[in-house]
Structure formats: structure tokens, C-alpha cells
CSV table of C-alpha atoms in Angstrom, one decimal:
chain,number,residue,atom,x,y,z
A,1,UNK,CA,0.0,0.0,0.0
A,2,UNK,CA,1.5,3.1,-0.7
A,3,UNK,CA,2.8,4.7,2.4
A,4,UNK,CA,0.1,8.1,3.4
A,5,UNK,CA,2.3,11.5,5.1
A,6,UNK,CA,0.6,14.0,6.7
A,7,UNK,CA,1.7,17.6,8.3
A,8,UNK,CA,1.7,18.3,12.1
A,9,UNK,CA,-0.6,21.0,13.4
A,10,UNK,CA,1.9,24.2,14.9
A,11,UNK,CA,3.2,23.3,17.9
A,12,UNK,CA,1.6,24.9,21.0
A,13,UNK,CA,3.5,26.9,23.7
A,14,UNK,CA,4.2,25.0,27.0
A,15,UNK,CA,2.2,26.4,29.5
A,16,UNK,CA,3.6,25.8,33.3
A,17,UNK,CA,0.1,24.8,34.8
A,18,UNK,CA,-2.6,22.9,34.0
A,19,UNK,CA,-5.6,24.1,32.7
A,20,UNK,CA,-7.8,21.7,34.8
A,21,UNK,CA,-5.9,21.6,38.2
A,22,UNK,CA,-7.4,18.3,39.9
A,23,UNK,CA,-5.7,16.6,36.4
A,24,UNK,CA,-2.4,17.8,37.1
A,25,UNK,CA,0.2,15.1,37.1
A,26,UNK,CA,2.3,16.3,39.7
A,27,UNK,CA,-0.6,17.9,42.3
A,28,UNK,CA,-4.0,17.1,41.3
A,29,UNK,CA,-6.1,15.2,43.3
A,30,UNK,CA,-7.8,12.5,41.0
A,31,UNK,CA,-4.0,11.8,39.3
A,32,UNK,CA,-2.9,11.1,42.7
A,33,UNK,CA,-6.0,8.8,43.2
A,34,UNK,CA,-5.8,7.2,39.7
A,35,UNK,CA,-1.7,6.6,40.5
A,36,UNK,CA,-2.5,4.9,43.7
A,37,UNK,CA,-5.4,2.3,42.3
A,38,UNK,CA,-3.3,1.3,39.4
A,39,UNK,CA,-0.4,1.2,41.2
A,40,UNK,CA,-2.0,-1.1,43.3
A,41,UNK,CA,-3.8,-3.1,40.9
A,42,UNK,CA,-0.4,-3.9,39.2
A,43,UNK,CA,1.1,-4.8,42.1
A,44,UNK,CA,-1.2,-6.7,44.3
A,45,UNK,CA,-3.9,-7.7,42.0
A,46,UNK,CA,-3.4,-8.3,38.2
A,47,UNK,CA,-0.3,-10.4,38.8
A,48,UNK,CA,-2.3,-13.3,40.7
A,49,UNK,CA,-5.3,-12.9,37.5
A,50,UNK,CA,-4.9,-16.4,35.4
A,51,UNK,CA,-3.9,-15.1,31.7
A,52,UNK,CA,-3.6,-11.4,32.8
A,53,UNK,CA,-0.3,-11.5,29.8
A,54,UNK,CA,-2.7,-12.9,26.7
A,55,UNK,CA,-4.4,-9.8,25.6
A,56,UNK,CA,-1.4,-7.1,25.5
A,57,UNK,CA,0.7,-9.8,24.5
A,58,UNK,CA,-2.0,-10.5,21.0
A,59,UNK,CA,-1.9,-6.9,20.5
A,60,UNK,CA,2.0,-6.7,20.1
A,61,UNK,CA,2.3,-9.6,18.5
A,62,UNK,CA,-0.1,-8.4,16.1
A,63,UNK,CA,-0.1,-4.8,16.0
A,64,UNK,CA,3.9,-3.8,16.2
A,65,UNK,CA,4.0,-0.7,14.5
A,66,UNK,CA,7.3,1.5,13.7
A,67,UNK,CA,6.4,4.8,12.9
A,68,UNK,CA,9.3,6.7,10.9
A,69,UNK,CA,10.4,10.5,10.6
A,70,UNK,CA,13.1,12.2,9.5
A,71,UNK,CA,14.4,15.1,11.6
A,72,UNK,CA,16.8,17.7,10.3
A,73,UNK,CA,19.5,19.3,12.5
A,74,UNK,CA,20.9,22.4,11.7
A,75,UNK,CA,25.2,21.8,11.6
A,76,UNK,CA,25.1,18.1,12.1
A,77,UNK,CA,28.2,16.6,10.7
A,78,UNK,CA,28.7,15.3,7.6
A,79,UNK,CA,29.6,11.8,9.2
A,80,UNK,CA,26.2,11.4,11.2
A,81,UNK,CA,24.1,12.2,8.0
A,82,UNK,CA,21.3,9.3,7.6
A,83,UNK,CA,22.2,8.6,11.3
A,84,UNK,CA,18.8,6.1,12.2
A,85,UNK,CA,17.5,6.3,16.3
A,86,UNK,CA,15.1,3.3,17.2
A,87,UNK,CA,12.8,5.2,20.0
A,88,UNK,CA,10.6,2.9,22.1
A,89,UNK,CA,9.2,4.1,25.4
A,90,UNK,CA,6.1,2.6,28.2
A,91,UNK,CA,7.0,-0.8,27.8
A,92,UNK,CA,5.3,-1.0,31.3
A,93,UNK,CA,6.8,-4.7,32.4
A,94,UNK,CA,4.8,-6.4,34.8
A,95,UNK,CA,1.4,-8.6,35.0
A,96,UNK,CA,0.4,-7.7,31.6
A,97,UNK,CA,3.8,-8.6,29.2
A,98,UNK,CA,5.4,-12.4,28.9
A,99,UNK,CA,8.5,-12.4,29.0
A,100,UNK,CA,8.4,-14.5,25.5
A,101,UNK,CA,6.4,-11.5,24.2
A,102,UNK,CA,8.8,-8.5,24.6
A,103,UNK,CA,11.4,-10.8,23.6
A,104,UNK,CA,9.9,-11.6,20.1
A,105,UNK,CA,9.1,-7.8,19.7
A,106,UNK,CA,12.8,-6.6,20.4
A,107,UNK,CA,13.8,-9.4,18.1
A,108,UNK,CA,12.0,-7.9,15.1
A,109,UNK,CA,12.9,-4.4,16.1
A,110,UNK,CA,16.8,-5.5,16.3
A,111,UNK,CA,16.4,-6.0,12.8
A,112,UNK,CA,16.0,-2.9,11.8
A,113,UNK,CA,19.5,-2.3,12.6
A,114,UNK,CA,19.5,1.3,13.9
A,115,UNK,CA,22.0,3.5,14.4
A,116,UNK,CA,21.0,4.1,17.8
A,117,UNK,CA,18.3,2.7,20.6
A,118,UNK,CA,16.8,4.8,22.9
A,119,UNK,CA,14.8,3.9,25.9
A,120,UNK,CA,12.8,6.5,26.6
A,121,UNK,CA,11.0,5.3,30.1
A,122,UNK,CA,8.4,3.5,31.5
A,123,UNK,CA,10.5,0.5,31.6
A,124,UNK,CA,8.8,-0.7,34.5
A,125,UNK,CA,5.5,-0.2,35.9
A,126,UNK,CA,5.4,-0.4,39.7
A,127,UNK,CA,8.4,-2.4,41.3
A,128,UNK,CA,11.8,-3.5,39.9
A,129,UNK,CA,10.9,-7.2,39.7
A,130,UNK,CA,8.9,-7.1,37.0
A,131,UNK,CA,11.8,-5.8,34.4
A,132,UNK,CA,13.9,-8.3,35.7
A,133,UNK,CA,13.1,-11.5,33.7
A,134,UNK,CA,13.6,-9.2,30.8
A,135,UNK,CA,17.0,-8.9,30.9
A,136,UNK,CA,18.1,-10.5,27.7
A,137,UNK,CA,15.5,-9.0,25.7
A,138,UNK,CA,16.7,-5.5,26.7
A,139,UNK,CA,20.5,-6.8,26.3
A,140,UNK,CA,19.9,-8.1,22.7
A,141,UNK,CA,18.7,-4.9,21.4
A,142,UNK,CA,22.3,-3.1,20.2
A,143,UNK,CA,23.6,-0.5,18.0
A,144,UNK,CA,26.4,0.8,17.1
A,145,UNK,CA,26.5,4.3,18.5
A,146,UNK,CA,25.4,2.8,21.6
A,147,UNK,CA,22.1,2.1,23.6
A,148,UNK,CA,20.9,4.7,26.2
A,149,UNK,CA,17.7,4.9,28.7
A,150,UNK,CA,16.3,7.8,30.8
A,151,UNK,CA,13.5,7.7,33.3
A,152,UNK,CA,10.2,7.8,33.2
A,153,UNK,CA,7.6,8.4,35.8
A,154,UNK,CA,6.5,4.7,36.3
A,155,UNK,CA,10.3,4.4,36.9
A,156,UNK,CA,10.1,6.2,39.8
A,157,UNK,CA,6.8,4.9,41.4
A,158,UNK,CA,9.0,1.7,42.0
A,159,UNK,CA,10.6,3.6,44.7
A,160,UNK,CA,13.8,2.1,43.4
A,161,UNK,CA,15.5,3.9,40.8
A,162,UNK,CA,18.8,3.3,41.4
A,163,UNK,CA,17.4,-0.6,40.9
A,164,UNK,CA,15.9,0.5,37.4
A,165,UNK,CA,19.5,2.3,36.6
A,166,UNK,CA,21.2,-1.1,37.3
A,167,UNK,CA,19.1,-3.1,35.5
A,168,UNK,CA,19.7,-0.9,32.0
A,169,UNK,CA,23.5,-0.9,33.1
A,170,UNK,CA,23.6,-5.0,33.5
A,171,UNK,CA,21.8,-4.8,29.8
A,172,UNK,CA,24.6,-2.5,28.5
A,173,UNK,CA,22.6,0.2,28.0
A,174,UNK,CA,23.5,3.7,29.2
A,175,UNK,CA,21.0,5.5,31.7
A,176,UNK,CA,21.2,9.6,30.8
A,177,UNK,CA,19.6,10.6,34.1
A,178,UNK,CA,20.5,14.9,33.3
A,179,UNK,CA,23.6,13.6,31.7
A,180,UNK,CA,25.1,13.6,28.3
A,181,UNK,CA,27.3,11.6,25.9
A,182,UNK,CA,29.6,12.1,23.1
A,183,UNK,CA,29.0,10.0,19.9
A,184,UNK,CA,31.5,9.7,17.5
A,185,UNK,CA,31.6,9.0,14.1
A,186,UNK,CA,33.8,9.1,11.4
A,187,UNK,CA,35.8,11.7,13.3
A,188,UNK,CA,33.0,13.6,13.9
A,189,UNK,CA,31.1,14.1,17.6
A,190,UNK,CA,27.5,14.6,18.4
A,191,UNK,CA,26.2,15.4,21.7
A,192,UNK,CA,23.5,13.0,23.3
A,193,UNK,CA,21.7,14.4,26.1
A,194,UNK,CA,19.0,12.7,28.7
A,195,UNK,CA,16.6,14.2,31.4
A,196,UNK,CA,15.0,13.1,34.4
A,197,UNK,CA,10.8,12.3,34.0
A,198,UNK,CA,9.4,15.5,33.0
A,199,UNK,CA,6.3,15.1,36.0
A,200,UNK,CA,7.8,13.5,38.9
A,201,UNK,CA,11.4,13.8,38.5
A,202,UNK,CA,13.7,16.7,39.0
A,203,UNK,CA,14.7,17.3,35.3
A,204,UNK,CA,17.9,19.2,34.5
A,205,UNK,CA,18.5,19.8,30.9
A,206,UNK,CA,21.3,22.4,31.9
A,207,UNK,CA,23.2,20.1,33.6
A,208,UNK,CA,22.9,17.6,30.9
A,209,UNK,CA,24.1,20.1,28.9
A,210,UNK,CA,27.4,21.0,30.8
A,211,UNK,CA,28.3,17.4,30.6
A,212,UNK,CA,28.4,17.2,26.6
């Protein structure tokens, strides 16, 4: 089928509160009620459902899509031209993904052979434990320029972020947590910068930036 391309709308300026207070991620009151029942759900509840894996696991199996853009950059070396970035984010382990599942979906997105992966949070989904079995899924997903990760909120609702940060590490992939990297290519160097979770972390894109 022949492949359909559309234009974004404008982007819209960043306002610093949100227009319906009780729906604020960070203090309203029904997203701190909502955080706590799921929270709980996934942790106390869905994992001791029979089959609780079988429906999210159809729909990936199924419905994998890889959405592609290309994104100019105003002075980017000549070396890094065509440079490809695999982006996945809210992989949300737990009661709801096989292990089997996520394993057969990073399999096919390996082959796309990217240039670079990025993890871009929501590993987990509310403890450590459940992103554990996933190690070698996570692991076999390389790239030449490197694989890197930064935090998303569920990462923090584990209450154990420095367990998240190991687990990327023990899967070779690089946690940016306000921190940069230099990637080189052909002689050439590119700053890659991470930030903390936007809502409940303490992001620092300056101090990222000091760091490249």
C-alpha cells in the first residue's frame, strides 16, 4: 500500500500549569487517586489474575508498528548524515507482558539495525521485579553508536531507581539521568543528552548540557 504523510498541526507553547488543576500530574487530586489504584492493581492484584499476559501480549504480536520521521538538524556533521534512532518508550513490564512476548518484539525491532536505541521510560511499571526476567531482551537490542535509557515516571513509582539504573546498566545500555554523551563517528562528535521524567522527576537539561 502506498505509504500516506501528513503535516503536524503548529506546535503549541508549554504552559507551566494545567488548565484543569485536579488533572495535574504532579498535584492534582484524582491523578494522585488514579496513580494509587493502578499502582496497586499492578502490584497486588493483576499479577495473581490467570492469563492477565494474553491480551497485550496479542496486540504486540499483532499490532507492532514502527512509525518513521526524519528530523533535520541544523550543523550536524557530515559523518552522522542518515544517522537512524530506534525510539521505544512505556514498555510498562509487569502482569500484563510475557517475558516471551517483549522478547519476540525486540527481536524484530533488532532487525531494523538502527544506528541508535533509545529507551525512553516506563520500563517498569510499579516495582523492579517485574523488568527483571527481561534482561536478555533488553541486552539483545544493540547499536552501534550505543544504547541509552532515561526515566520515566512509572520508573520512579518503583521507589527504586537506582534498581531501574542497574538493570539498564547490567543490559549495556546507558541511563542519561540529566547527563550527556559524546557520539563519534567518522571523526565527527554529536552530543546525546537525557533528562529526568518530566512530571515526577527533577529534570535538568542544563546540567545535561554541561556534561556534553
Amino acid at each position: 500500500p502506498a505509504m500516506r504523510r501528513r503535516t503536524l498541526d503548529p506546535p503549541k507553547p508549554a504552559v507551566s500549569q494545567h488548565p484543569r488543576a485536579h488533572f495535574d500530574p504532579k498535584s492534582g487530586w484524582f491523578r494522585r487517586i488514579e496513580r494509587a489504584s493502578n499502582l496497586f492493581l499492578s502490584h497486588r492484584v493483576w499479577p495473581r489474575a490467570p492469563g492477565s499476559a494474553m491480551a497485550y501480549t496479542a496486540i504486540l504480536e499483532r499490532f507492532l508498528t514502527v512509525a518513521e520521521a526524519e528530523i533535520p538538524i541544523a550543523d550536524l556533521p557530515a559523518p552522522f548524515d542518515g544517522t537512524t534512532v530506534l525510539f521505544l518508550s512505556d514498555v510498562h513490564a509487569g502482569p500484563f507482558l510475557s517475558r516471551g512476548a517483549l522478547a519476540r518484539v525486540f527481536a524484530r525491532l533488532a532487525t531494523l539495525a538502527a544506528d541508535v536505541v533509545i529507551h525512553g521510560g516506563d520500563m517498569a511499571t510499579s516495582n523492579v521485579r517485574e523488568i527483571l526476567h527481561h534482561e536478555d531482551a533488553v541486552a539483545g537490542l544493540t547499536a552501534p553508536l550505543g544504547a541509552f535509557a532515561v526515566f520515566g515516571n512509572h520508573d520512579h513509582y518503583t521507589g527504586d531507581l537506582a534498581g531501574v539504573g542497574r538493570f539498564f546498566e547490567s543490559c549495556g545500555v546507558r541511563v542519561l539521568n540529566n547527563d550527556a554523551i559524546a557520539l563519534a563517528r567518522g571523526g565527527a562528535h554529536v552530543a546525546l543528552a537525557g533528562i529526568d521524567d518530566w512530571n515526577i522527576g527533577r529534570p535538568d537539561l542544563g546540567a545535561a548540557l554541561e556534561r556534553s
